[in-house]
Amino acid sequence: DAGVIQSPRHEVTEMGQEVTLRCKPISGHDYLFWYRQTMMRGLELLIYFNNNVPIDDSGMPEDRFSAKMPNASFSTLKIQPSEPRDSAVYFCASSQRELNTEAFFGQGTRLTVV
Amino acid sequence: GQNIDQPTEMTATEGTIVQINCTYQTSGFNGLFWYQQHAGEAPTFLSYNVLDGLEEKGRFSSFLSRSKGYSYLLLKELQMKDSASYLCAVLGQAGTALIFGKGTTLSVSS
């Protein structure tokens, strides 16, 4: 398996524009997580899915953020409209059902909103 | 509430030993993970502890005390390539997601 695949790797957009980040988890993994990483706040959980169903979205900053998982092999994180404070590295990760298995991270999307 | 604390930065010399501490307060506990993250890269798994005691894996060891809410990562025979950020993460209640500390940036010098 190629691991967790995220696209794009880098995104530069203007304030007010819509941004869509994409993620393909490892095949057979039941959990998918979206994290955001900044210098100030570290790695923060935004939302996670179990078997394509959103379980906890309490980390989503505000209504401008939305996430979907239409099937087991694809998820999106959308920001509309984007703001400069959304600039960060966004990571997608996936893991298997068992609690003691580690989460595998994608390479991340570095988002810059100008 | 959930809180995970670890030092922001540490420095060490090549060939020596360094211990990175982590304290946590979480709702429920189902394991503690350590991840390594090199600059500009994704976090990668290092170790997992769910029972008290020491887990050894090559040059890296991780210790857990559940009663104290405390863990440490021990890196032996430090190498320059060990310069990275080390993230402590806790799995709280069953079926939830990992919650990460802000990470400890380790700089190894020759």
XYZ file of C-alpha atoms in Angstrom:
224
model
C 0.000 0.000 0.000
C 1.245 3.491 -0.812
C 0.226 4.852 2.561
C -2.102 7.752 3.213
C -2.191 10.024 0.184
C -3.028 13.701 0.426
C -3.431 16.301 -2.277
C -2.397 18.912 -2.988
C 0.929 19.052 -1.123
C 0.955 22.838 -1.236
C -1.863 25.307 -1.723
C -1.671 29.074 -1.897
C -4.961 30.894 -2.146
C -6.420 34.324 -1.630
C -8.588 35.196 1.322
C -12.223 34.467 0.606
C -11.575 31.630 -1.806
C -12.786 28.078 -1.311
C -10.144 25.457 -0.545
C -10.607 21.687 -0.800
C -8.092 19.258 0.642
C -8.210 15.602 -0.310
C -7.227 12.373 1.383
C -7.055 8.706 0.444
C -6.619 6.511 3.547
C -4.849 3.171 3.690
C -7.077 0.420 2.353
C -8.792 -1.527 5.115
C -8.440 1.164 7.761
C -11.637 1.945 9.647
C -10.720 5.340 11.087
C -9.825 8.540 9.284
C -8.625 11.681 11.066
C -8.057 15.273 9.993
C -5.494 17.253 12.012
C -4.151 20.780 11.682
C -0.636 21.738 12.757
C 0.675 25.211 13.571
C 3.664 26.407 15.557
C 1.443 28.022 18.166
C -1.096 25.271 18.726
C 0.719 22.101 17.677
C -1.222 19.206 16.164
C -4.948 19.699 16.709
C -7.687 17.193 15.923
C -10.353 18.685 13.664
C -12.657 15.739 12.960
C -12.581 11.983 12.654
C -14.635 9.309 10.915
C -15.309 5.672 11.717
C -16.498 3.557 8.792
C -17.196 6.745 6.812
C -19.399 8.233 9.548
C -18.307 11.449 11.308
C -17.904 10.685 15.011
C -16.532 13.873 16.540
C -16.305 17.242 14.800
C -15.912 19.329 17.946
C -12.451 20.367 16.806
C -13.679 22.032 13.630
C -12.965 25.737 14.210
C -16.176 27.136 12.796
C -18.842 26.720 10.166
C -16.419 27.675 7.432
C -14.906 24.219 7.801
C -16.646 21.067 6.583
C -15.515 17.488 5.985
C -17.000 14.572 4.138
C -16.192 10.927 3.596
C -18.412 9.655 0.774
C -16.731 6.252 0.707
C -14.032 4.225 2.443
C -11.272 5.433 0.139
C -11.809 9.174 -0.016
C -12.312 12.160 2.256
C -12.328 15.924 1.765
C -11.831 18.887 4.067
C -13.281 22.122 2.726
C -12.763 25.678 3.914
C -15.148 28.274 2.549
C -14.390 31.153 2.707
C -10.712 30.830 3.626
C -8.971 33.324 5.925
C -5.269 34.047 6.591
C -5.535 32.474 10.055
C -6.364 29.147 8.375
C -2.763 28.953 7.129
C -1.309 25.723 8.535
C -0.302 22.206 7.596
C -3.305 19.918 7.383
C -2.690 16.224 7.975
C -4.923 13.294 7.228
C -4.305 10.026 9.090
C -5.899 6.602 9.173
C -5.827 3.626 11.514
C -7.277 0.173 11.921
C -10.085 -0.849 14.258
C -7.941 -1.963 17.189
C -7.121 0.648 19.824
C -3.438 -0.144 20.121
C -2.595 0.360 16.468
C -0.898 3.528 15.464
C -2.315 6.161 13.157
C -0.503 6.526 9.832
C -0.159 10.067 8.572
C -0.156 11.440 5.063
C 2.511 13.931 3.994
C 0.191 16.849 4.702
C -1.058 19.842 2.758
C 0.657 23.141 3.491
C -2.024 25.795 3.114
C -1.173 29.471 2.803
C -4.004 31.989 2.650
C -2.890 35.468 1.599
C -10.733 18.486 29.817
C -7.585 17.055 28.342
C -4.066 18.362 28.790
C -0.750 17.011 27.600
C 2.483 18.766 28.580
C 6.010 18.286 27.314
C 9.039 20.583 27.144
C 9.215 22.805 24.088
C 12.883 22.349 23.275
C 15.844 20.217 24.304
C 19.439 19.988 23.170
C 21.861 17.093 23.467
C 25.216 15.906 22.185
C 25.768 13.122 19.699
C 26.455 9.785 21.390
C 24.749 10.659 24.676
C 21.323 9.850 26.161
C 18.309 12.167 26.363
C 14.996 11.772 28.185
C 11.895 13.586 26.981
C 9.116 13.800 29.557
C 5.365 13.971 29.043
C 2.608 14.478 31.606
C -1.049 14.097 30.791
C -4.532 14.590 32.186
C -7.226 13.002 30.052
C -10.763 11.676 30.238
C -10.130 7.944 30.143
C -6.913 6.221 29.106
C -6.344 3.593 26.461
C -2.694 4.077 25.701
C 0.112 6.556 25.168
C 1.978 6.947 21.886
C 5.226 8.644 20.913
C 5.710 9.953 17.389
C 8.758 11.421 15.672
C 8.406 14.252 13.196
C 11.276 15.606 11.102
C 10.944 19.148 9.815
C 8.578 19.340 6.859
C 7.531 15.714 7.155
C 4.661 13.685 8.590
C 4.698 12.270 12.127
C 5.794 8.639 12.270
C 5.054 6.129 15.018
C 7.767 5.290 17.558
C 6.178 3.509 20.505
C 3.028 2.559 22.363
C 2.489 1.985 26.113
C -0.738 0.930 27.777
C 0.614 -0.831 30.888
C 3.012 0.593 33.460
C 6.664 -0.002 32.794
C 9.337 0.272 30.181
C 9.068 -0.735 26.523
C 12.381 -1.025 24.710
C 12.843 -0.899 20.960
C 16.431 -0.581 19.827
C 17.895 2.783 20.780
C 14.476 4.059 21.851
C 12.618 3.195 25.069
C 9.334 4.508 26.438
C 8.116 4.423 30.022
C 4.629 4.823 31.440
C 3.223 5.432 34.932
C -0.569 5.580 34.742
C -1.000 6.537 38.404
C 1.233 9.570 37.896
C -0.029 10.459 34.424
C 3.574 10.416 33.257
C 5.621 9.024 30.423
C 9.088 9.517 29.039
C 10.890 8.697 25.836
C 14.532 7.704 26.213
C 16.868 8.012 23.251
C 20.263 6.339 23.584
C 23.438 6.728 21.516
C 22.088 9.885 19.973
C 22.743 10.491 16.303
C 22.453 13.685 14.290
C 19.476 12.210 12.451
C 17.572 12.101 15.760
C 17.166 15.873 15.542
C 13.400 16.158 15.188
C 10.213 16.963 17.049
C 8.919 14.264 19.418
C 5.177 14.194 19.993
C 3.461 12.606 22.966
C -0.125 11.522 22.239
C -2.819 9.947 24.390
C -5.728 7.768 23.374
C -8.433 8.665 25.868
C -11.766 6.938 25.752
C -12.295 3.895 23.569
C -13.085 4.641 19.948
C -11.758 8.181 20.092
C -8.849 9.929 18.404
C -5.289 10.562 19.523
C -4.767 13.860 21.315
C -1.276 15.269 20.842
C 0.989 17.401 22.967
C 2.680 20.332 21.257
C 5.873 18.379 20.794
C 9.471 18.653 21.979
C 12.016 19.850 19.439
C 15.284 17.985 19.993
C 18.511 19.345 18.550
C 21.483 16.978 18.486
C 24.896 18.552 18.041
C 28.294 17.017 17.427
